[in-house]
XYZ file of C-alpha atoms in Angstrom:
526
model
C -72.859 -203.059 -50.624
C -73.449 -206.817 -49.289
C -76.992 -207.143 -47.428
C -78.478 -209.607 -45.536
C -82.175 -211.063 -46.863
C -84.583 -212.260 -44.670
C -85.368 -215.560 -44.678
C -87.562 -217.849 -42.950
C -86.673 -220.162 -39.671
C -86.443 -223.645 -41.860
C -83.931 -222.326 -43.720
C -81.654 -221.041 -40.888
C -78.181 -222.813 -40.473
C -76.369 -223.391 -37.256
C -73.793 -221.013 -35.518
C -71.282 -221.972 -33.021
C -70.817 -220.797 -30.038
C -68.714 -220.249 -26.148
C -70.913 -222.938 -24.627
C -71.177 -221.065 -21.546
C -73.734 -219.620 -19.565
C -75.802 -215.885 -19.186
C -74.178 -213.471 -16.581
C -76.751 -214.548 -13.829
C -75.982 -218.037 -14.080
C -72.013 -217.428 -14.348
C -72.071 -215.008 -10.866
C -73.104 -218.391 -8.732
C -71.766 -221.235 -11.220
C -68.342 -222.419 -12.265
C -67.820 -222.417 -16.256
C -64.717 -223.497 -18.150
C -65.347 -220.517 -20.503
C -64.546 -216.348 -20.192
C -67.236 -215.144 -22.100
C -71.172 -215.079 -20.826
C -72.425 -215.508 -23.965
C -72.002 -216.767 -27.637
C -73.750 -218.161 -30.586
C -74.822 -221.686 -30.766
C -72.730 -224.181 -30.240
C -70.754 -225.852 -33.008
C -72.203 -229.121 -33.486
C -70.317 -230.776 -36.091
C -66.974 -230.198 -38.013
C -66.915 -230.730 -42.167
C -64.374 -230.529 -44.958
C -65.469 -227.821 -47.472
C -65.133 -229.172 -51.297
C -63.377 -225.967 -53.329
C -66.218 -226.652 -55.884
C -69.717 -227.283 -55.475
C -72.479 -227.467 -58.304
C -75.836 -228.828 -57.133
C -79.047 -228.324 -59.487
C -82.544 -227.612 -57.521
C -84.737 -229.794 -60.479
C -83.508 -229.957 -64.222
C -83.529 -226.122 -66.105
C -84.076 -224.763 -62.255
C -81.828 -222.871 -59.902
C -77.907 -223.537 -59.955
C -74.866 -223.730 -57.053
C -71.583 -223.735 -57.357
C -69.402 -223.216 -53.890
C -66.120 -221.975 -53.539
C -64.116 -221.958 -50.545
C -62.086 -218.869 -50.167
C -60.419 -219.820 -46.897
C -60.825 -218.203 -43.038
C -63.436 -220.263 -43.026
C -65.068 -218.327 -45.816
C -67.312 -219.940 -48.964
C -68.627 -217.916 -51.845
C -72.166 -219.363 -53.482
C -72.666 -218.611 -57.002
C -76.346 -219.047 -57.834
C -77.807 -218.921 -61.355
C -81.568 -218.511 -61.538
C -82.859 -219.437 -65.250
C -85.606 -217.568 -66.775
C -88.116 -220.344 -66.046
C -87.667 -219.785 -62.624
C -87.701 -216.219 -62.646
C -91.074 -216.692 -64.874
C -92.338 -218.358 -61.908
C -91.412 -215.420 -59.442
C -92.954 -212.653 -62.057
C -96.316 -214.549 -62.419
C -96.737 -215.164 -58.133
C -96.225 -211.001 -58.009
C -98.415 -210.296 -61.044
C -101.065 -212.702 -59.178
C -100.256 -210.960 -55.837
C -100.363 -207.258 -57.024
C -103.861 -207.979 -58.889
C -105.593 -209.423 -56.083
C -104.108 -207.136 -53.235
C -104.004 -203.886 -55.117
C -107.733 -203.562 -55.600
C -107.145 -202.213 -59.642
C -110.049 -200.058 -60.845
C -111.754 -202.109 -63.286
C -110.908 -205.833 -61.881
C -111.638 -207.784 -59.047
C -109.269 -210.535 -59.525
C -109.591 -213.291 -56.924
C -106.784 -216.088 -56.823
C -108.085 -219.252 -57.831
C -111.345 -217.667 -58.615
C -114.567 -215.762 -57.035
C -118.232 -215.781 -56.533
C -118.236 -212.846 -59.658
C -117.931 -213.515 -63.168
C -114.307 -212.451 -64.171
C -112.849 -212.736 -60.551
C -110.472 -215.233 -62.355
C -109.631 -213.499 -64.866
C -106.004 -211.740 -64.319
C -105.189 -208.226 -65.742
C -102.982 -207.679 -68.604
C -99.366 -207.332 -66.757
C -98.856 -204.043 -68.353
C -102.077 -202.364 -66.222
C -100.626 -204.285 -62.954
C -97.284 -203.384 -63.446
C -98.185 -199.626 -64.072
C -100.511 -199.656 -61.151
C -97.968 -200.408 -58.867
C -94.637 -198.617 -60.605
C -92.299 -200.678 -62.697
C -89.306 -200.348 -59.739
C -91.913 -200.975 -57.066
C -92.452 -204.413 -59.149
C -88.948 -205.434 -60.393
C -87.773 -205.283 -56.422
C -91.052 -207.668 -55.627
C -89.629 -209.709 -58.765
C -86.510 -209.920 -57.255
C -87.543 -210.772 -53.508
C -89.472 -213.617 -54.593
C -86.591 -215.115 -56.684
C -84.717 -214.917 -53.549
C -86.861 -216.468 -51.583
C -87.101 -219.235 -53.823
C -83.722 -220.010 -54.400
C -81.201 -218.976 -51.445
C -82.930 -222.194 -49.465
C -81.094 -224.344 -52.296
C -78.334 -222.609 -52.679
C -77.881 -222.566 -48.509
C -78.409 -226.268 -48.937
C -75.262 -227.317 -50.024
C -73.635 -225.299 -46.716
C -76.731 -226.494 -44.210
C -74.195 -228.619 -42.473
C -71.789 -226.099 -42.011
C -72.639 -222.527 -42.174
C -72.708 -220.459 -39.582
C -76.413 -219.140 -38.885
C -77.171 -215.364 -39.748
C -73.236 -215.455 -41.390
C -74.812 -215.263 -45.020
C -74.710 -212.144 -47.483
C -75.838 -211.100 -50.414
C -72.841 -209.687 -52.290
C -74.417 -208.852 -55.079
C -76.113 -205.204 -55.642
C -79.908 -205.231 -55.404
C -80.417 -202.657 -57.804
C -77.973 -204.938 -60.305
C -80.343 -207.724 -60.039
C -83.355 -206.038 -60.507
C -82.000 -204.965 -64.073
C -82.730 -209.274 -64.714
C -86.833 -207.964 -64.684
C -85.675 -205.482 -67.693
C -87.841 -206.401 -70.597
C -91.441 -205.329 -71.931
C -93.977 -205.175 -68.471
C -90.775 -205.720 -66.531
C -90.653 -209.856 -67.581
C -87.187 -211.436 -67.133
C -84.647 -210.763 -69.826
C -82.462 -213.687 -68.873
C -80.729 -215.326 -66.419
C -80.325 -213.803 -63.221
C -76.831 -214.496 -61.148
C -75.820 -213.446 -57.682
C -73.245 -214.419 -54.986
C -73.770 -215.069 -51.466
C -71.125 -215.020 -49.054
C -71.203 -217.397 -46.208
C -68.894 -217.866 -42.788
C -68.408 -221.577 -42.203
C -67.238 -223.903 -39.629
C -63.789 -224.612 -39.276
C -61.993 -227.901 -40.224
C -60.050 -229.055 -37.508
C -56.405 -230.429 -37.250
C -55.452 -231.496 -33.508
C -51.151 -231.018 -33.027
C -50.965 -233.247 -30.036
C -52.748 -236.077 -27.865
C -56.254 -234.297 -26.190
C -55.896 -237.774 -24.191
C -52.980 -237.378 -22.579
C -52.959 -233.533 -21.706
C -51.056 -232.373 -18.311
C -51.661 -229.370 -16.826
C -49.528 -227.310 -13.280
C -51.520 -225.491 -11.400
C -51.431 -222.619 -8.695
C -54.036 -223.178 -5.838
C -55.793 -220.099 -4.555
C -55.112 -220.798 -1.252
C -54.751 -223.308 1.867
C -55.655 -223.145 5.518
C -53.789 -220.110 6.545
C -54.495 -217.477 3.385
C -58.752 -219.140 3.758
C -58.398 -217.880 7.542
C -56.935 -214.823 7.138
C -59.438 -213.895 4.385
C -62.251 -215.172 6.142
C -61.214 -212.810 9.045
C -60.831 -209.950 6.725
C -64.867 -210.715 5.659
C -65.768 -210.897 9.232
C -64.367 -207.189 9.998
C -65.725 -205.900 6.328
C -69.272 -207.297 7.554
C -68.777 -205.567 10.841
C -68.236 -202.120 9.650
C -71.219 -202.667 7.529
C -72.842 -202.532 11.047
C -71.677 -199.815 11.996
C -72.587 -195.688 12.325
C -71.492 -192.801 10.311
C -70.332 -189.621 11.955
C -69.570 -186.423 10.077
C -65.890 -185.670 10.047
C -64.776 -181.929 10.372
C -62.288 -181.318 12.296
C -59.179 -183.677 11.087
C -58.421 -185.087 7.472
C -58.833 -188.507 6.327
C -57.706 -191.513 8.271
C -57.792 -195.198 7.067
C -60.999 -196.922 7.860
C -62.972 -193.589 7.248
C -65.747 -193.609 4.458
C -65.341 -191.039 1.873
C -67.148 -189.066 -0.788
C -65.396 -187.953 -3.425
C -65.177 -186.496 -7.276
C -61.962 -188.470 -9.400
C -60.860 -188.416 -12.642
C -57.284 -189.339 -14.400
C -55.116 -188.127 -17.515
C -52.012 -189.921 -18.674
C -49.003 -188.593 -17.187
C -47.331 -189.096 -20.582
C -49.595 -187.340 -23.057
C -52.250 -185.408 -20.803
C -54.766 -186.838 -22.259
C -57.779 -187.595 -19.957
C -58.229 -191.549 -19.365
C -61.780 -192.779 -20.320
C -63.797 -194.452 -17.925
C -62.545 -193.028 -14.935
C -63.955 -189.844 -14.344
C -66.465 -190.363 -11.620
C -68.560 -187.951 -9.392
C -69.609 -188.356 -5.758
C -67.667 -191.973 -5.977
C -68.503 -193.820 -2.315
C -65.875 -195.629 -0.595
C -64.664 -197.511 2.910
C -61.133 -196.921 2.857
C -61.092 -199.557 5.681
C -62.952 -202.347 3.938
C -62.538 -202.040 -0.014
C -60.819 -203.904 -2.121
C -60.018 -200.840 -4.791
C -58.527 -202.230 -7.957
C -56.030 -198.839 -7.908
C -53.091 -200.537 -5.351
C -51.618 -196.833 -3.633
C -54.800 -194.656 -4.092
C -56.024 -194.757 -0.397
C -52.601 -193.876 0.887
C -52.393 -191.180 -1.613
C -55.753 -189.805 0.121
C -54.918 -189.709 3.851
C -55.201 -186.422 5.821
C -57.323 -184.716 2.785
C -59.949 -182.751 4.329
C -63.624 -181.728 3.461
C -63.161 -180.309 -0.072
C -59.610 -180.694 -0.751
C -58.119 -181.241 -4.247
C -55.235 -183.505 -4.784
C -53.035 -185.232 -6.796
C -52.286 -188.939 -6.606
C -49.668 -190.669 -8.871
C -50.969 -194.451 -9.698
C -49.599 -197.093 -11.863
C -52.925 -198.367 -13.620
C -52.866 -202.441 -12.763
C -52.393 -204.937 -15.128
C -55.562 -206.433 -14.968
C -57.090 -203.902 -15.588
C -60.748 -204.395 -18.116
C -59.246 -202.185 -20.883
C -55.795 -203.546 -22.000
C -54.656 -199.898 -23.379
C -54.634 -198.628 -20.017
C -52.905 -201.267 -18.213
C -49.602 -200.117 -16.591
C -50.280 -196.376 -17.829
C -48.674 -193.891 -15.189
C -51.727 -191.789 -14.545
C -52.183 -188.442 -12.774
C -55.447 -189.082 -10.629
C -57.094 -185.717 -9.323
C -59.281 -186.091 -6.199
C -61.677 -183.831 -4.705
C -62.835 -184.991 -1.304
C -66.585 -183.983 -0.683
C -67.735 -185.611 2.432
C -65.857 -187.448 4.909
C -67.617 -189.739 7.869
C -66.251 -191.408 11.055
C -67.649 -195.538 11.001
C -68.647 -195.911 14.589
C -67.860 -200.056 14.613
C -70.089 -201.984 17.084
C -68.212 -204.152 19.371
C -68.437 -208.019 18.100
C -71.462 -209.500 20.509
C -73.432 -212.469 20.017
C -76.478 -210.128 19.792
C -75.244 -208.841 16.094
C -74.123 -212.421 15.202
C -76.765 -213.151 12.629
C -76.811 -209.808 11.351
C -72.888 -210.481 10.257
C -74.032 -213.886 8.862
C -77.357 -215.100 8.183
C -78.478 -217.885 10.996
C -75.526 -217.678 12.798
C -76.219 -217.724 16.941
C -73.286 -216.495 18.286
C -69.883 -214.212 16.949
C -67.885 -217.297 16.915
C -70.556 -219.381 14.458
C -70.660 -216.229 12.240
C -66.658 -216.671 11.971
C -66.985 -220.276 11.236
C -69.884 -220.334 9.043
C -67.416 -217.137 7.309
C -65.132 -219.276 7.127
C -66.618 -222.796 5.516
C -67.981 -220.263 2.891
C -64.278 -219.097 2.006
C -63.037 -222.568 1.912
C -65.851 -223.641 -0.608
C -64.899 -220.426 -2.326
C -61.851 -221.509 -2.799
C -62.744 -224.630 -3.701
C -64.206 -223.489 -6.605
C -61.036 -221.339 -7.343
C -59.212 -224.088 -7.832
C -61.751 -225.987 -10.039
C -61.989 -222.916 -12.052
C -58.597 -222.643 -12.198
C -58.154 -225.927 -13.377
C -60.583 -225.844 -15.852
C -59.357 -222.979 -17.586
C -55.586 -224.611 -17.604
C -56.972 -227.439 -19.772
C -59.272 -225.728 -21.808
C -56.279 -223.811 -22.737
C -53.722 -226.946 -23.009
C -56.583 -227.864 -24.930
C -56.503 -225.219 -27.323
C -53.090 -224.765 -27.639
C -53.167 -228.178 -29.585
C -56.231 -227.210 -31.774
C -55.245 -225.736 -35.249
C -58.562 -224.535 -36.800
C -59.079 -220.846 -38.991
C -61.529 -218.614 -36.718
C -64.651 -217.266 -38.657
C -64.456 -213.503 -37.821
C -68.195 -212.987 -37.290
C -67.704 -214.961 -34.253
C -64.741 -213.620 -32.665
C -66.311 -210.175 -33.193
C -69.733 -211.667 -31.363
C -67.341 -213.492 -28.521
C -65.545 -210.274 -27.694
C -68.452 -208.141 -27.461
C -69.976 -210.370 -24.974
C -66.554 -210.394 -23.072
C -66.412 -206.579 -22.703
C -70.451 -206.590 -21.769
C -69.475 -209.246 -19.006
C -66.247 -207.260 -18.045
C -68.608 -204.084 -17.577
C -70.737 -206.076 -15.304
C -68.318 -207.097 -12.885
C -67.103 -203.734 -12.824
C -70.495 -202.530 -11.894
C -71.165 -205.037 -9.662
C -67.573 -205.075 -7.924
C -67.107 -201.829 -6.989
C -70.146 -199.987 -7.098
C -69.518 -197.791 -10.652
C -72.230 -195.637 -11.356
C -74.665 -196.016 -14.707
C -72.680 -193.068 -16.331
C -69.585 -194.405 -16.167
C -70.707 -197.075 -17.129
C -72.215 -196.221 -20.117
C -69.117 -194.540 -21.252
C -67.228 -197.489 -21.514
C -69.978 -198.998 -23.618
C -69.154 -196.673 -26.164
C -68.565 -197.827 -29.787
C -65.698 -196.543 -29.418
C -64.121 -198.197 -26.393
C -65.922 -201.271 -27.381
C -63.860 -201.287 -31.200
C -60.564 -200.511 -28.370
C -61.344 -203.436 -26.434
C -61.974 -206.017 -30.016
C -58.141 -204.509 -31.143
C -56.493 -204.428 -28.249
C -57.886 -208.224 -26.762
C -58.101 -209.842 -29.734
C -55.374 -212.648 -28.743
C -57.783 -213.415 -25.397
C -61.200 -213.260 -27.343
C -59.609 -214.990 -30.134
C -58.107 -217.907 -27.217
C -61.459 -218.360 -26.304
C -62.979 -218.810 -29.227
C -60.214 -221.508 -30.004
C -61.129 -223.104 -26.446
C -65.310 -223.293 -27.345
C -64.191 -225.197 -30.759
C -61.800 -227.392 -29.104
C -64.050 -228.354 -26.368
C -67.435 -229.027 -28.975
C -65.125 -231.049 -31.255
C -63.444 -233.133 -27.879
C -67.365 -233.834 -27.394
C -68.379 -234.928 -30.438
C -65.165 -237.051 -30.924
C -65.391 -238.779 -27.855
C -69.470 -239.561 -28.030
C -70.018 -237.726 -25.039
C -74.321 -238.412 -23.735
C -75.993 -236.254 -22.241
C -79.152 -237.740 -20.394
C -82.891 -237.102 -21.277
C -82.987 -236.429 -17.172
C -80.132 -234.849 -16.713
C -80.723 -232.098 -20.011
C -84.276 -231.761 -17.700
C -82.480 -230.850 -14.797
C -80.572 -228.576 -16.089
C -82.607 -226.285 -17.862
C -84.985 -226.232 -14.431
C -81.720 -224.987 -13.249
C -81.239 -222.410 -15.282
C -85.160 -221.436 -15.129
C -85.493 -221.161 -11.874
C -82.662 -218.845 -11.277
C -83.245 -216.811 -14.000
C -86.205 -216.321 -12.059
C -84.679 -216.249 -8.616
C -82.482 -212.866 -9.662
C -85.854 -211.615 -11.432
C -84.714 -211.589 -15.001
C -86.081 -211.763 -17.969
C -85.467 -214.682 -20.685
C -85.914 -216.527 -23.936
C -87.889 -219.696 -23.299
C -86.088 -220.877 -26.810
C -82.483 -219.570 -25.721
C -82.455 -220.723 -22.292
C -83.165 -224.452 -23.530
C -80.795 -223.929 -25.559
C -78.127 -222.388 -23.016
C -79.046 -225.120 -20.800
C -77.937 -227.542 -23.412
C -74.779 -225.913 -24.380
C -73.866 -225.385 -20.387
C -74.165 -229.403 -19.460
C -72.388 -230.288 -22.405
C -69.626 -227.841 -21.263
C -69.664 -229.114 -17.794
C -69.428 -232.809 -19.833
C -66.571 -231.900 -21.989
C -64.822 -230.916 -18.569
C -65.507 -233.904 -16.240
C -63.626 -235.698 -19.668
C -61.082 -233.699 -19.430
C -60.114 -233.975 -15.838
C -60.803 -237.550 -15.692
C -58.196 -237.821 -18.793
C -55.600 -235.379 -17.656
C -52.642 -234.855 -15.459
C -53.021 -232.127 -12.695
C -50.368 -231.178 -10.566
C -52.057 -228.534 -7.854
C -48.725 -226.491 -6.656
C -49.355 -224.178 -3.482
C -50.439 -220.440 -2.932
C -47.716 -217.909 -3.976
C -45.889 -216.716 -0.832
C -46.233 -220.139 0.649
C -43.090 -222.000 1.673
């Protein structure tokens, strides 16, 4: 079966990528991109000649390159017995000195002791070590001598880590076939490498123009900022067991759920939780008629709630399923609500002096949030006007590595958003699910995968700089909050996620400084 071989860092090609930023950046930071995380970014777009031949040095190692299409190029490398004669002498030198043969004491390039230059006879070596033992070494160093040339003639455009060896190891080994294991003749494998694409734009990136929906105005920024207020006010407030009367809106419940498919039966993954926490006056449940199917259950009650599962739902195979949700209510508390006093003011928002500057502090904050709705919103309208004009093949290694990012991110939010425990969790990071998500999202992952190429190519096209000072600023940025959240990182990989980030935020300020926007008002709004 195809393998990978190792290879050293010079010889590594680049890899494109979603030029956006890690999850912790991405909670606090607007990005024109869905997923957290890619490969590197796509730097530069080439044509791919069907047919290649490039020789190392005269008698050496042989290329030829064919292009196979998706963004797909097959290497054919010849390795001539001089080369391979190379390759058997370095291991027959390597064995003798490292293998400590009774009767030698071969040192390379000679010892102290008489005869420490003086190599064995290559049939005692290669009997010392075992004739397949030595044919694989054989083999390894011909690879590591010639897949830098033949990943030459792709350096400018393969994707890093995309290569394979397509070729059978135990097939090439059967080149180090003669007398002692010496080369028998020439040895010929195939690598298989993804490429970037070659890019064809359908319309004008200059003159794109883009409608809009904003998130919200005045009215739906008060209203939400009110809802906050309340939400933060209940947080304040004190629990009181519940016995004697069943569930009432704006109690906080404990309970066991779990959901089948109304259709088939069959149990619907990722739901099943146990001892599930939730304010049925505060929430904002993703399951629209689930609290109202809940009121007047009682201390360990069992009942069934019809739901349609939303369409925006993580995992597209569930959305609009008609599930039967069962519900087992455990504990049930009373929230006690303290009265809105200036006394609890900072408590509801930081700094704030009085209830009324906790409202209006509550309420800048929504405005700036939506704010960045809209910019958000915005950006992703021309990133995708944007891509809807770029015709390019995908290489498949990336949209595989874009949507598993996606469905990492999407179980973040999910655990972040509403509390879902480690188990659960867990479960939908099966392989399983995971393989779900790749089929059943491939248009999305695949759209944004089209939107990181469009956006690179837009940026090389157009010159775009980036600043010695401002490429400094931003990976402080990005250093000091990975820091501020207490996580973990790459030195390498964080400049180099700073790099792709700014140039992201660059291809954007482009855009919108080149583009039509119309901004339309919030749905329901006259």
């Amino acid at each position: 079966p195809p393998h990978r071989h190792r290879r050293t860092d010079p010889f590594h090609t680049r890899k494109m990528a979603s030029a956006v930023t890690s999850s912790a950046r991405a909670a606090i930071t607007s990005r024109p991109f869905a997923p957290k995380r890619g490969a590197k970014p796509l730097r530069a777009v080439r044509s791919v000649h069907p047919t290649v031949t490039v020789a190392a040095a005269a008698d050496e190692v042989t290329v030829k390159q064919h292009d196979l299409g998706d963004c797909k190029v097959r290497l054919e490398v010849a390795v001539p017995v001089s080369v391979q004669n190379e390759a058997y002498q370095a291991c027959l030198e390597g064995f003798a000195e490292k293998c400590q043969i009774p009767g030698f004491n071969y040192k390379k390039g000679g010892g102290r002791k008489k005869g420490d230059a003086k190599l064995p006879p290559a049939s005692v070596i290669v009997n010392f070590v075992g004739a397949k033992e030595f044919a694989s070494a054989c083999v390894e160093e011909v690879l590591q001598m010639s897949i830098p040339v033949a990943m030459e003639t792709v350096a400018a455009t393969a994707l890093q880590d995309s290569e394979r060896i397509e070729t059978a190891f135990d097939d090439l080994k059967k080149a180090f076939g003669d007398n002692d294991c010496a080369p028998i003749g020439d040895l010929t494998y195939s690598i298989g490498v993804e490429v970037v694409p070659t890019i064809k734009w359908t319309g004008d990136y200059r003159k794109l123009k883009v409608t809009v929906q904003s998130p919200g105005d005045d009215v739906t920024d008060a209203a939400e900022a009110e809802s906050i207020f309340n939400a933060a006010l209940r947080n304040l407030g004190t629990m009181r067991v519940v016995a004697d009367r069943g569930l009432e809106v704006g109690d906080q419940v404990v309970m066991d759920l779990s959901a089948v498919n109304k259709a088939t039966g069959e149990e619907i993954e990722g739901i099943k939780q146990e001892k599930f926490n939730l304010d049925t006056g505060a929430a904002r449940l993703n399951l629209p008629g689930l609290v109202d199917g809940i009121v007047g259950m009682k201390t360990g009650e069992t009942r069934e709630v019809p739901i349609t599962m939303p369409d925006d739902w993580p995992q597209a195979f569930i959305r609009g399923v008609e599930a039967t949700f069962t519900i087992t209510l455990r504990e049930l508390f009373q929230n006690d609500v303290p009265a809105p006093t200036d006394d609890i003011a900072s408590k509801i928002y930081p700094d704030a002096s009085t209830i009324d500057d906790a409202k209006a502090k509550i309420l800048e904050s929504q405005k700036a949030t939506t704010a960045a709705m809209l910019e958000q919103t915005t950006n992703e309208a021309l990133v995708d006007a944007l891509a809807a004009i770029c015709d390019a093949p995908l290489p498949a290694s990336i949209v595989e590595e874009t949507g598993r990012q996606m469905y990492s991110q999407k179980m973040l939010e999910m655990q972040v958003g509403s509390g879902m425990s480690m188990e659960v969790v867990n479960q939908l990071a099966s392989p399983e699910m995971v393989e779900k998500f790749l089929e059943t999202d491939r248009k999305e992952i695949e759209l944004v995968v089209r939107r990181t190429i469009a956006c690179e190519e837009l940026f090389r096209l157009e010159n775009i700089q980036v600043s010695e000072e401002e490429f400094k600023a931003e990976v402080v940025a990005a250093k000091e909050e990975f820091e501020r959240y207490g996580t973990e990182y790459d030195v390498q990989r964080l400049v180099e996620q700073a790099g792709e980030a700014i140039e992201a935020r660059k291809s954007m300020e482009w855009l919108r400084a080149h583009a039509e926007v119309i901004v339309l008002p919030p749905a329901g709004t006259a």
